XYZ file of N, CA, C and O in Angstrom:
736
model
N 98.804 82.677 73.325
C 98.149 82.133 74.479
C 97.777 80.572 74.133
O 97.401 80.365 72.968
N 98.082 79.841 75.025
C 98.008 78.423 74.797
C 96.665 77.804 74.984
O 95.720 78.471 75.566
N 96.411 76.704 74.517
C 95.098 76.283 74.506
C 94.654 75.793 75.985
O 95.428 75.287 76.545
N 93.493 75.980 76.236
C 93.139 75.629 77.801
C 92.964 74.129 77.865
O 92.746 73.356 77.019
N 93.469 73.809 79.109
C 93.546 72.187 79.330
C 92.954 72.251 80.954
O 92.880 73.175 81.632
N 92.708 70.898 81.337
C 92.367 70.625 82.784
C 93.284 70.979 83.609
O 92.991 71.487 84.806
N 94.611 70.671 83.425
C 95.655 71.112 84.618
C 95.885 72.481 84.837
O 96.159 72.801 85.920
N 95.462 73.367 83.823
C 95.479 74.834 84.066
C 94.528 75.161 85.088
O 94.675 76.391 85.685
N 93.388 74.452 85.249
C 92.412 74.918 86.281
C 92.920 74.635 87.596
O 92.360 75.338 88.544
N 93.827 74.007 87.859
C 94.354 73.694 89.238
C 95.482 74.564 89.764
O 95.644 74.704 90.918
N 95.955 75.374 88.715
C 97.104 76.120 89.149
C 96.670 77.716 88.853
O 96.492 78.064 87.796
N 96.656 78.420 90.069
C 96.232 79.719 90.044
C 97.211 80.551 90.668
O 97.714 80.198 91.762
N 97.672 81.731 90.169
C 98.589 82.642 90.856
C 97.840 83.532 91.721
O 96.720 83.768 91.589
N 98.640 84.197 92.527
C 97.948 85.123 93.711
C 97.335 86.281 92.962
O 96.205 86.698 93.439
N 98.058 86.825 91.933
C 97.521 88.032 91.278
C 96.040 87.690 90.679
O 95.295 88.568 90.729
N 96.006 86.577 90.047
C 94.653 86.352 89.490
C 93.516 85.985 90.447
O 92.432 86.480 90.418
N 93.776 85.434 91.444
C 92.927 85.169 92.623
C 92.426 86.530 93.312
O 91.264 86.698 93.624
N 93.426 87.314 93.490
C 93.252 88.629 94.213
C 92.166 89.520 93.170
O 91.400 90.369 93.607
N 92.510 89.500 91.911
C 91.789 90.101 90.906
C 90.376 89.750 90.902
O 89.377 90.410 90.767
N 90.202 88.303 90.904
C 88.709 87.702 90.848
C 88.002 88.321 92.158
O 86.946 88.688 91.939
N 88.790 88.191 93.208
C 88.112 88.637 94.409
C 87.754 90.055 94.483
O 86.847 90.496 94.985
N 88.641 90.948 93.994
C 88.359 92.262 94.046
C 87.472 92.813 93.063
O 86.515 93.543 93.375
N 87.293 92.069 91.853
C 86.307 92.295 90.948
C 84.907 91.979 91.518
O 83.907 92.662 91.351
N 84.789 90.768 92.243
C 83.551 90.170 92.732
C 83.044 91.281 93.763
O 81.916 91.617 93.822
N 83.938 91.842 94.630
C 83.484 92.598 95.749
C 83.160 93.933 95.084
O 82.111 94.674 95.365
N 83.914 94.478 94.180
C 83.727 95.712 93.613
C 82.329 95.833 92.719
O 81.658 96.824 92.810
N 82.136 94.764 92.101
C 80.818 94.634 91.291
C 79.715 94.581 92.298
O 78.641 95.432 92.018
N 79.847 93.993 93.506
C 78.736 93.974 94.512
C 78.463 95.265 94.895
O 77.340 95.785 95.160
N 79.589 96.003 95.255
C 79.473 97.165 95.925
C 78.929 98.296 94.968
O 77.970 99.016 95.337
N 79.334 98.288 93.641
C 78.768 99.225 92.732
C 77.266 99.056 92.371
O 76.621 99.964 92.218
N 77.015 97.676 92.132
C 75.489 97.398 91.894
C 74.641 97.854 93.093
O 73.472 98.375 92.928
N 74.998 97.553 94.353
C 74.357 98.036 95.561
C 74.260 99.490 95.711
O 73.226 100.011 95.871
N 75.376 100.174 95.190
C 75.313 101.654 95.411
C 74.323 102.273 94.310
O 73.719 103.151 94.646
N 74.383 101.469 93.060
C 73.540 102.051 92.049
C 72.072 101.755 92.561
O 71.203 102.757 92.339
N 71.895 100.762 93.240
C 70.396 100.392 93.581
C 69.831 101.290 94.516
O 68.826 101.851 94.585
N 70.702 101.588 95.552
C 70.408 102.537 96.575
C 70.260 104.041 96.182
O 69.334 104.773 96.617
N 71.365 104.531 95.231
C 71.111 105.875 94.735
C 69.969 106.012 93.913
O 69.507 107.008 93.707
N 69.715 105.050 93.230
C 68.557 104.968 92.186
C 67.329 104.956 92.732
O 66.285 104.980 92.153
N 67.018 104.801 93.974
C 65.691 104.786 94.776
C 65.120 103.465 94.680
O 63.888 103.344 94.724
N 65.733 102.327 94.670
C 65.257 101.087 94.727
C 65.409 100.408 93.421
O 65.951 100.855 92.562
N 64.432 99.418 93.267
C 64.690 98.584 92.026
C 63.442 98.959 90.973
O 62.488 98.493 90.584
N 63.633 100.201 90.262
C 62.813 100.770 89.282
C 63.398 100.339 87.931
O 64.702 100.114 88.020
N 63.034 100.504 86.851
C 63.589 100.082 85.561
C 64.951 100.585 85.257
O 65.748 100.088 84.647
N 65.044 102.039 85.396
C 66.187 102.702 85.091
C 67.328 102.202 85.901
O 68.419 101.925 85.358
N 67.158 102.114 87.106
C 68.174 101.461 88.221
C 68.472 100.040 87.745
O 69.763 99.729 87.826
N 67.528 99.273 87.455
C 67.759 97.824 87.006
C 68.678 97.809 85.857
O 69.587 96.958 85.725
N 68.219 98.498 84.802
C 69.122 98.561 83.702
C 70.488 99.066 83.943
O 71.537 98.396 83.470
N 70.909 100.151 84.613
C 72.085 100.588 85.009
C 72.828 99.669 85.841
O 73.979 99.429 85.517
N 72.174 99.075 86.786
C 73.093 98.036 87.612
C 73.412 96.990 86.762
O 74.570 96.535 87.086
N 72.564 96.406 85.953
C 73.034 95.257 85.189
C 74.099 95.808 83.980
O 74.890 94.928 83.663
N 73.885 96.881 83.450
C 74.871 97.318 82.617
C 76.318 97.359 83.155
O 77.287 96.990 82.670
N 76.332 97.993 84.476
C 77.520 98.164 85.132
C 78.148 96.624 85.492
O 79.512 96.413 85.170
N 77.437 95.969 86.008
C 77.762 94.591 86.614
C 78.436 93.670 85.194
O 79.614 93.159 85.200
N 77.737 93.854 84.212
C 78.281 93.042 82.951
C 79.421 93.677 82.507
O 80.276 92.982 81.919
N 79.532 95.063 82.301
C 80.719 95.466 81.736
C 81.903 95.400 82.599
O 83.015 94.964 82.053
N 81.798 95.302 83.888
C 82.923 94.957 84.799
C 83.310 93.437 84.710
O 84.508 93.094 84.730
N 82.331 92.603 84.347
C 82.679 91.258 84.269
C 83.383 90.890 82.992
O 84.155 90.254 82.884
N 82.967 91.675 81.926
C 83.834 91.702 80.642
C 85.279 92.095 80.815
O 86.091 91.400 80.445
N 85.450 93.170 81.671
C 86.905 93.501 82.021
C 87.366 92.450 82.632
O 88.729 92.227 82.427
N 86.875 91.906 83.622
C 87.661 90.693 84.445
C 87.877 89.554 83.611
O 89.115 89.155 83.694
N 87.056 89.229 82.729
C 87.347 88.025 81.818
C 88.427 88.426 80.848
O 89.208 87.414 80.342
N 88.695 89.582 80.336
C 89.747 90.018 79.549
C 91.099 90.123 80.365
O 92.054 89.802 79.866
N 90.862 90.565 81.635
C 92.137 90.462 82.364
C 92.634 89.189 82.848
O 93.907 89.064 82.883
N 91.865 88.251 83.386
C 92.165 87.061 83.682
C 91.397 86.159 82.733
O 90.403 85.507 83.097
N 92.070 85.773 81.678
C 91.396 85.063 80.519
C 91.746 83.516 80.778
O 92.598 82.831 79.924
N 91.053 82.810 81.604
C 91.318 81.427 82.188
C 90.057 80.774 82.471
O 88.921 81.335 82.779
N 89.906 79.488 82.023
C 88.857 78.680 82.325
C 88.780 78.462 83.796
O 89.743 78.187 84.505
N 87.497 78.656 84.237
C 87.319 78.739 85.853
C 87.177 79.990 86.504
O 86.786 80.045 87.680
N 87.437 81.111 85.744
C 87.380 82.226 86.304
C 85.797 82.750 86.759
O 85.523 83.135 87.787
N 85.056 82.397 85.900
C 83.458 82.569 86.030
C 83.001 81.910 87.332
O 82.273 82.362 88.134
N 83.469 80.656 87.377
C 82.816 79.822 88.417
C 83.349 80.428 89.843
O 82.859 80.246 90.857
N 84.785 80.721 89.866
C 85.222 81.407 91.031
C 84.649 82.717 91.397
O 84.396 83.061 92.691
N 84.367 83.445 90.381
C 83.518 84.661 90.681
C 82.313 84.408 91.141
O 81.747 85.085 92.182
N 81.587 83.509 90.710
C 80.328 83.150 91.320
C 80.275 82.638 92.823
O 79.437 83.076 93.573
N 81.341 82.044 92.999
C 81.478 81.455 94.396
C 81.776 82.642 95.272
O 81.217 82.640 96.638
N 82.601 83.485 94.925
C 83.003 84.666 95.620
C 81.659 85.685 95.812
O 81.434 86.338 96.918
N 80.880 85.729 94.760
C 79.697 86.607 94.868
C 78.704 86.067 95.859
O 78.066 86.666 96.636
N 78.635 84.593 95.746
C 77.657 83.977 96.871
C 78.124 84.140 98.299
O 77.478 84.521 99.133
N 79.446 84.049 98.559
C 79.983 84.611 99.809
C 79.606 86.014 100.191
O 79.212 86.192 101.375
N 79.860 86.907 99.286
C 79.567 88.353 99.452
C 77.987 88.413 99.849
O 77.654 89.041 100.773
N 77.308 87.831 98.950
C 75.762 87.965 99.208
C 75.381 87.305 100.518
O 74.358 87.698 101.220
N 75.952 86.264 100.858
C 75.688 85.497 102.154
C 76.013 86.579 103.320
O 75.065 86.650 104.362
N 77.256 87.058 103.251
C 77.395 88.271 104.168
C 76.514 89.553 104.267
O 76.172 89.951 105.520
N 76.011 89.847 103.118
C 75.363 91.044 103.095
C 73.805 90.808 103.286
O 73.120 91.547 104.133
N 73.239 89.666 102.681
C 71.797 89.584 102.654
C 71.507 88.112 103.129
O 70.207 87.932 103.500
N 72.382 87.188 103.259
C 71.985 85.906 103.743
C 71.310 85.040 102.787
O 70.874 83.942 102.941
N 71.375 85.578 101.377
C 70.829 84.626 100.261
C 71.805 84.092 99.397
O 71.295 83.527 98.381
N 72.972 84.038 99.843
C 73.935 83.525 98.955
C 73.703 81.963 98.803
O 73.992 81.484 97.464
N 73.531 81.216 99.695
C 73.381 79.792 99.474
C 72.182 79.292 98.864
O 72.139 78.316 98.295
N 71.088 80.210 98.846
C 69.894 79.907 98.035
C 70.037 79.986 96.503
O 69.613 79.128 95.739
N 70.732 81.027 96.161
C 70.729 81.115 94.684
C 72.112 80.659 94.066
O 72.292 80.518 92.876
N 73.071 80.103 94.999
C 74.203 79.562 94.514
C 74.018 78.321 93.604
O 74.902 78.447 92.515
N 73.276 77.348 93.848
C 73.226 76.318 92.722
C 72.858 76.817 91.416
O 73.552 76.243 90.415
N 71.933 77.678 91.343
C 71.586 78.059 89.971
C 72.598 78.828 89.218
O 72.973 78.589 88.068
N 73.229 79.896 90.013
C 74.256 80.563 89.370
C 75.465 79.649 88.900
O 76.210 79.984 87.977
N 75.735 78.751 89.935
C 76.809 77.962 89.752
C 76.681 77.032 88.345
O 77.639 76.722 87.724
N 75.459 76.669 88.361
C 75.139 75.676 87.019
C 75.163 76.481 85.772
O 75.856 76.030 84.827
N 74.655 77.658 85.864
C 74.897 78.803 84.827
C 76.284 78.995 84.376
O 76.859 79.043 83.313
N 77.116 79.089 85.455
C 78.559 79.487 85.162
C 79.402 78.402 84.521
O 80.095 78.385 83.701
N 79.062 77.258 85.129
C 79.648 75.910 84.499
C 79.239 75.725 83.015
O 80.107 75.375 82.161
N 78.036 76.008 82.720
C 77.646 75.694 81.223
C 78.176 76.836 80.362
O 78.745 76.551 79.295
N 78.270 77.985 81.070
C 78.924 79.085 80.153
C 80.315 78.864 80.078
O 80.905 79.041 78.910
N 81.040 78.398 81.006
C 82.543 78.043 81.015
C 82.797 77.052 79.991
O 83.703 76.870 79.135
N 81.863 75.953 79.897
C 81.916 74.873 79.054
C 81.722 75.298 77.500
O 82.498 74.879 76.596
N 80.812 76.174 77.399
C 80.507 76.799 75.983
C 81.788 77.576 75.598
O 82.325 77.453 74.539
N 82.509 78.278 76.428
C 83.621 79.009 76.145
C 84.657 78.249 75.824
O 85.572 78.412 74.750
N 84.791 77.121 76.640
C 85.854 76.221 76.386
C 85.842 75.569 74.857
O 86.858 75.365 74.316
N 84.628 75.261 74.538
C 84.545 74.627 73.134
C 84.575 75.454 72.025
O 84.809 75.178 70.895
N 84.382 76.844 72.166
C 84.474 77.884 71.381
C 86.010 78.262 71.167
O 86.362 78.844 70.255
N 86.772 77.764 72.026
C 88.249 77.979 71.978
C 88.760 78.905 73.150
O 89.918 79.384 73.214
N 88.209 78.644 74.312
C 88.600 79.373 75.497
C 88.446 80.787 75.465
O 87.656 81.411 74.638
N 89.195 81.616 76.227
C 88.990 83.158 76.391
C 90.129 83.729 75.361
O 90.830 84.676 75.904
N 90.277 83.203 74.157
C 91.265 83.630 73.310
C 90.883 85.041 72.647
O 91.599 85.824 72.276
N 89.503 85.134 72.492
C 89.060 86.297 71.674
C 87.859 86.800 72.383
O 87.346 86.249 73.427
N 87.439 88.173 72.038
C 86.361 88.795 72.481
C 85.036 88.217 72.456
O 84.181 88.166 73.232
N 84.890 87.573 71.240
C 83.631 86.893 70.967
C 83.323 85.824 72.059
O 82.179 85.560 72.350
N 84.362 84.929 72.255
C 83.953 83.901 73.192
C 83.856 84.354 74.571
O 83.121 83.792 75.330
N 84.485 85.307 74.934
C 84.160 86.141 76.194
C 82.677 86.525 76.435
O 82.096 86.219 77.327
N 82.559 87.242 75.211
C 81.062 87.884 75.277
C 80.002 86.693 75.223
O 78.991 86.615 75.778
N 80.260 85.632 74.377
C 79.371 84.526 74.435
C 79.274 83.682 75.836
O 78.090 83.530 76.180
N 80.333 83.662 76.484
C 80.269 83.095 77.758
C 79.527 83.856 78.706
O 78.545 83.501 79.440
N 79.666 85.209 78.715
C 78.906 86.143 79.680
C 77.484 86.240 79.370
O 76.594 86.160 80.252
N 77.225 86.143 78.226
C 75.584 86.318 77.654
C 75.165 85.007 78.044
O 73.905 84.988 78.523
N 75.708 83.867 77.824
C 75.047 82.716 78.268
C 74.985 82.486 79.820
O 74.088 81.957 80.370
N 75.827 83.013 80.446
C 75.886 82.929 82.030
C 74.891 83.939 82.345
O 74.007 83.433 83.356
N 74.670 85.064 81.857
C 73.509 85.992 82.433
C 72.080 85.338 81.930
O 71.273 85.420 82.745
N 72.076 84.639 80.904
C 70.843 84.071 80.435
C 70.569 82.846 81.112
O 69.380 82.620 81.778
N 71.478 81.994 81.440
C 71.362 80.752 82.271
C 70.853 81.057 83.683
O 69.947 80.262 84.151
N 71.574 82.010 84.342
C 71.258 82.266 85.648
C 69.714 83.072 85.832
O 69.152 82.728 86.759
N 69.332 83.621 84.918
C 68.119 84.172 84.929
C 67.089 83.106 84.567
O 66.013 83.168 85.074
N 67.234 82.157 83.727
C 66.388 81.087 83.474
C 66.264 80.248 84.738
O 65.050 79.873 84.986
N 67.395 80.013 85.314
C 67.178 79.181 86.615
C 66.376 79.993 87.643
O 65.554 79.399 88.283
N 66.731 81.304 87.781
C 66.007 82.130 88.802
C 64.540 82.062 88.528
O 63.763 82.005 89.357
N 64.159 82.103 87.233
C 62.803 82.306 86.913
C 62.127 80.928 87.094
O 60.993 80.822 87.434
N 62.811 79.730 86.890
C 62.353 78.420 87.064
C 62.126 78.092 88.596
O 61.033 77.772 89.110
N 63.015 78.838 89.461
C 62.631 78.832 90.911
C 61.468 79.777 91.207
O 60.588 79.468 92.192
N 61.316 80.891 90.632
C 60.094 81.658 90.830
C 58.920 81.010 90.461
O 58.013 81.158 91.155
N 58.898 80.421 89.447
C 57.772 79.561 88.781
C 57.143 78.623 89.951
O 56.000 78.422 90.233
N 58.195 77.992 90.551
C 58.048 76.752 91.597
C 57.205 77.363 92.741
O 56.265 77.082 93.209
N 57.557 78.709 93.173
C 56.983 79.384 94.285
C 55.701 80.181 93.888
O 54.932 80.444 94.784
N 55.558 80.575 92.602
C 54.365 81.558 92.310
C 53.517 80.860 91.376
O 52.637 81.370 90.790
N 53.407 79.419 91.328
C 52.637 78.851 90.225
C 51.167 78.816 90.592
O 50.217 78.795 89.683
N 50.731 79.151 91.935
C 49.299 79.322 92.221
C 48.890 80.693 91.668
O 47.689 80.754 91.235
N 49.652 81.721 91.642
C 49.126 82.998 91.107
C 50.046 83.510 89.945
O 51.200 83.984 90.201
N 49.731 82.871 88.749
C 50.806 83.151 87.499
C 51.001 84.590 87.177
O 51.985 84.886 86.584
N 50.070 85.530 87.463
C 50.301 86.889 87.220
C 51.535 87.367 87.839
O 52.161 88.233 87.541
N 51.798 87.024 89.144
C 53.010 87.392 89.920
C 54.156 86.861 89.179
O 55.270 87.663 88.992
N 54.076 85.724 88.430
C 55.291 85.192 87.763
C 55.663 86.179 86.539
O 56.813 86.374 86.299
N 54.501 86.569 85.883
C 54.738 87.512 84.735
C 55.350 88.687 85.022
O 56.063 89.265 84.391
N 54.879 89.211 86.285
C 55.446 90.574 86.772
C 56.965 90.386 86.918
O 57.890 91.068 86.514
N 57.397 89.229 87.520
C 58.797 88.836 87.739
C 59.495 88.758 86.540
O 60.715 89.127 86.350
N 58.803 87.987 85.639
C 59.426 87.848 84.272
C 59.742 89.200 83.550
O 60.835 89.328 82.989
N 59.039 90.106 83.672
C 59.113 91.413 83.152
C 60.463 92.169 83.766
O 61.157 92.781 83.024
N 60.398 92.057 84.968
C 61.708 92.566 85.660
C 62.987 91.898 85.334
O 64.026 92.614 85.059
N 62.848 90.710 85.312
C 64.039 89.949 84.782
C 64.432 90.317 83.541
O 65.634 90.311 82.992
N 63.515 90.361 82.548
C 63.565 90.717 81.157
C 64.339 92.134 80.998
O 65.302 92.250 80.208
N 63.794 93.014 81.765
C 64.399 94.359 81.891
C 65.974 94.384 82.083
O 66.838 94.898 81.746
N 66.213 93.517 83.235
C 67.502 93.383 83.826
C 68.367 92.651 82.643
O 69.594 92.974 82.522
N 68.003 91.684 81.939
C 68.690 90.985 80.972
C 69.057 92.020 79.739
O 70.103 91.908 79.119
N 68.057 93.023 79.457
C 68.295 93.982 78.438
C 69.477 94.802 78.830
O 70.542 95.181 78.095
N 69.613 95.003 80.121
C 70.697 95.738 80.613
C 71.992 94.818 80.658
O 73.077 95.548 80.199
N 72.027 93.721 80.746
C 73.171 92.831 80.393
C 73.632 92.792 78.971
O 74.867 92.745 79.030
N 72.800 92.856 78.067
C 73.178 92.934 76.824
C 73.745 94.195 76.406
O 74.808 94.244 75.724
N 73.205 95.239 76.945
C 73.801 96.572 76.608
C 75.317 96.721 77.496
O 76.219 97.103 76.812
N 75.358 95.883 78.609
C 76.615 95.862 79.382
C 77.675 95.242 78.587
O 78.829 95.394 78.768
N 77.250 94.150 77.603
C 78.324 93.511 76.778
C 78.971 94.439 75.772
O 80.169 94.558 75.668
N 78.310 95.379 75.230
C 78.665 96.529 74.343
C 79.616 97.430 75.163
O 80.762 97.914 74.678
N 79.111 97.964 76.190
C 79.961 98.899 77.048
C 81.196 98.343 77.552
O 82.124 98.840 77.869
N 81.130 97.101 77.896
C 82.141 96.287 78.413
C 83.326 96.265 77.373
O 84.665 96.434 77.897
N 83.066 96.136 76.159
C 84.045 96.250 75.087
C 84.569 97.522 75.048
O 86.041 97.683 74.907
N 83.892 98.575 75.303
C 84.533 99.892 75.302
C 85.276 100.087 76.497
O 86.463 100.648 76.250
N 84.951 99.631 77.584
C 85.973 99.596 78.695
C 87.087 98.991 78.598
O 88.337 99.321 78.840
N 87.090 97.638 77.989
C 88.201 96.831 77.782
C 89.347 97.515 76.722
O 90.379 97.678 76.996
N 88.793 98.325 75.777
C 89.578 99.157 74.759
C 90.329 100.320 75.651
O 91.477 100.452 75.439
N 89.596 101.012 76.576
C 90.228 101.938 77.369
C 91.198 101.413 78.316
O 92.299 101.921 78.478
N 90.975 100.228 78.979
C 91.879 99.800 79.844
C 93.136 99.112 79.022
O 94.261 99.013 79.666
N 92.886 98.683 77.832
C 94.091 98.270 77.068
C 94.962 99.468 76.722
O 96.095 99.443 76.879
N 94.246 100.688 76.498
C 94.997 101.942 76.234
C 95.764 102.342 77.512
O 96.952 102.897 77.325
N 95.183 102.066 78.553
C 95.786 102.497 79.849
C 96.941 101.595 80.344
O 97.622 101.884 81.191
N 97.019 100.420 79.808
C 97.973 99.388 80.174
C 97.368 98.281 81.180
O 98.299 97.634 81.614
N 96.147 98.294 81.691
C 95.687 97.584 82.608
C 95.565 96.287 81.991
O 95.826 95.205 82.720
N 95.028 96.189 80.837
C 94.864 94.862 80.047
C 96.040 94.741 78.905
O 96.020 95.672 78.112
N 96.806 93.682 79.016
C 97.924 93.813 78.035
C 97.665 92.709 76.877
O 98.707 92.573 76.230
N 96.656 92.064 76.663
C 96.642 91.058 75.552
C 95.527 91.703 74.585
O 94.652 92.517 74.679
């Protein structure tokens, strides 16, 4: 695998774009299904939903190991969320900033050559997006700080699910390599 460069960001083949779009839609469908079947946003459902989403994101970045995949994923997630709930444009700036920072960290660590840099990228993306969302929550809830701490607890439980999802994502990648879906 060659070193990532700026020109490679501009050339995407159809298979990569279809995979990114398919995974974005699949992750949204599965997390929505888990939330609905779990009876709403309780801690167990929140953990499971984040485990599944992060695991599938690990598989995506192993299948399409290119700089810019996370940014395209975030843009497609925003489009899907806009169609489902109308909230895609509100959270897009925060998620996009987190994705760009995570992609930059992965680029400086050597791109998506190894599993460590992929896990580092996804970990920073999840953490960054949660920090931005909590910053927005603080702006709206600063009059009643106790509501902010409730939201902080909920987001913390979700991030624990993301950390567990990094480990299960590695197990999924091993199985998909064995099945021939991921060839590197």
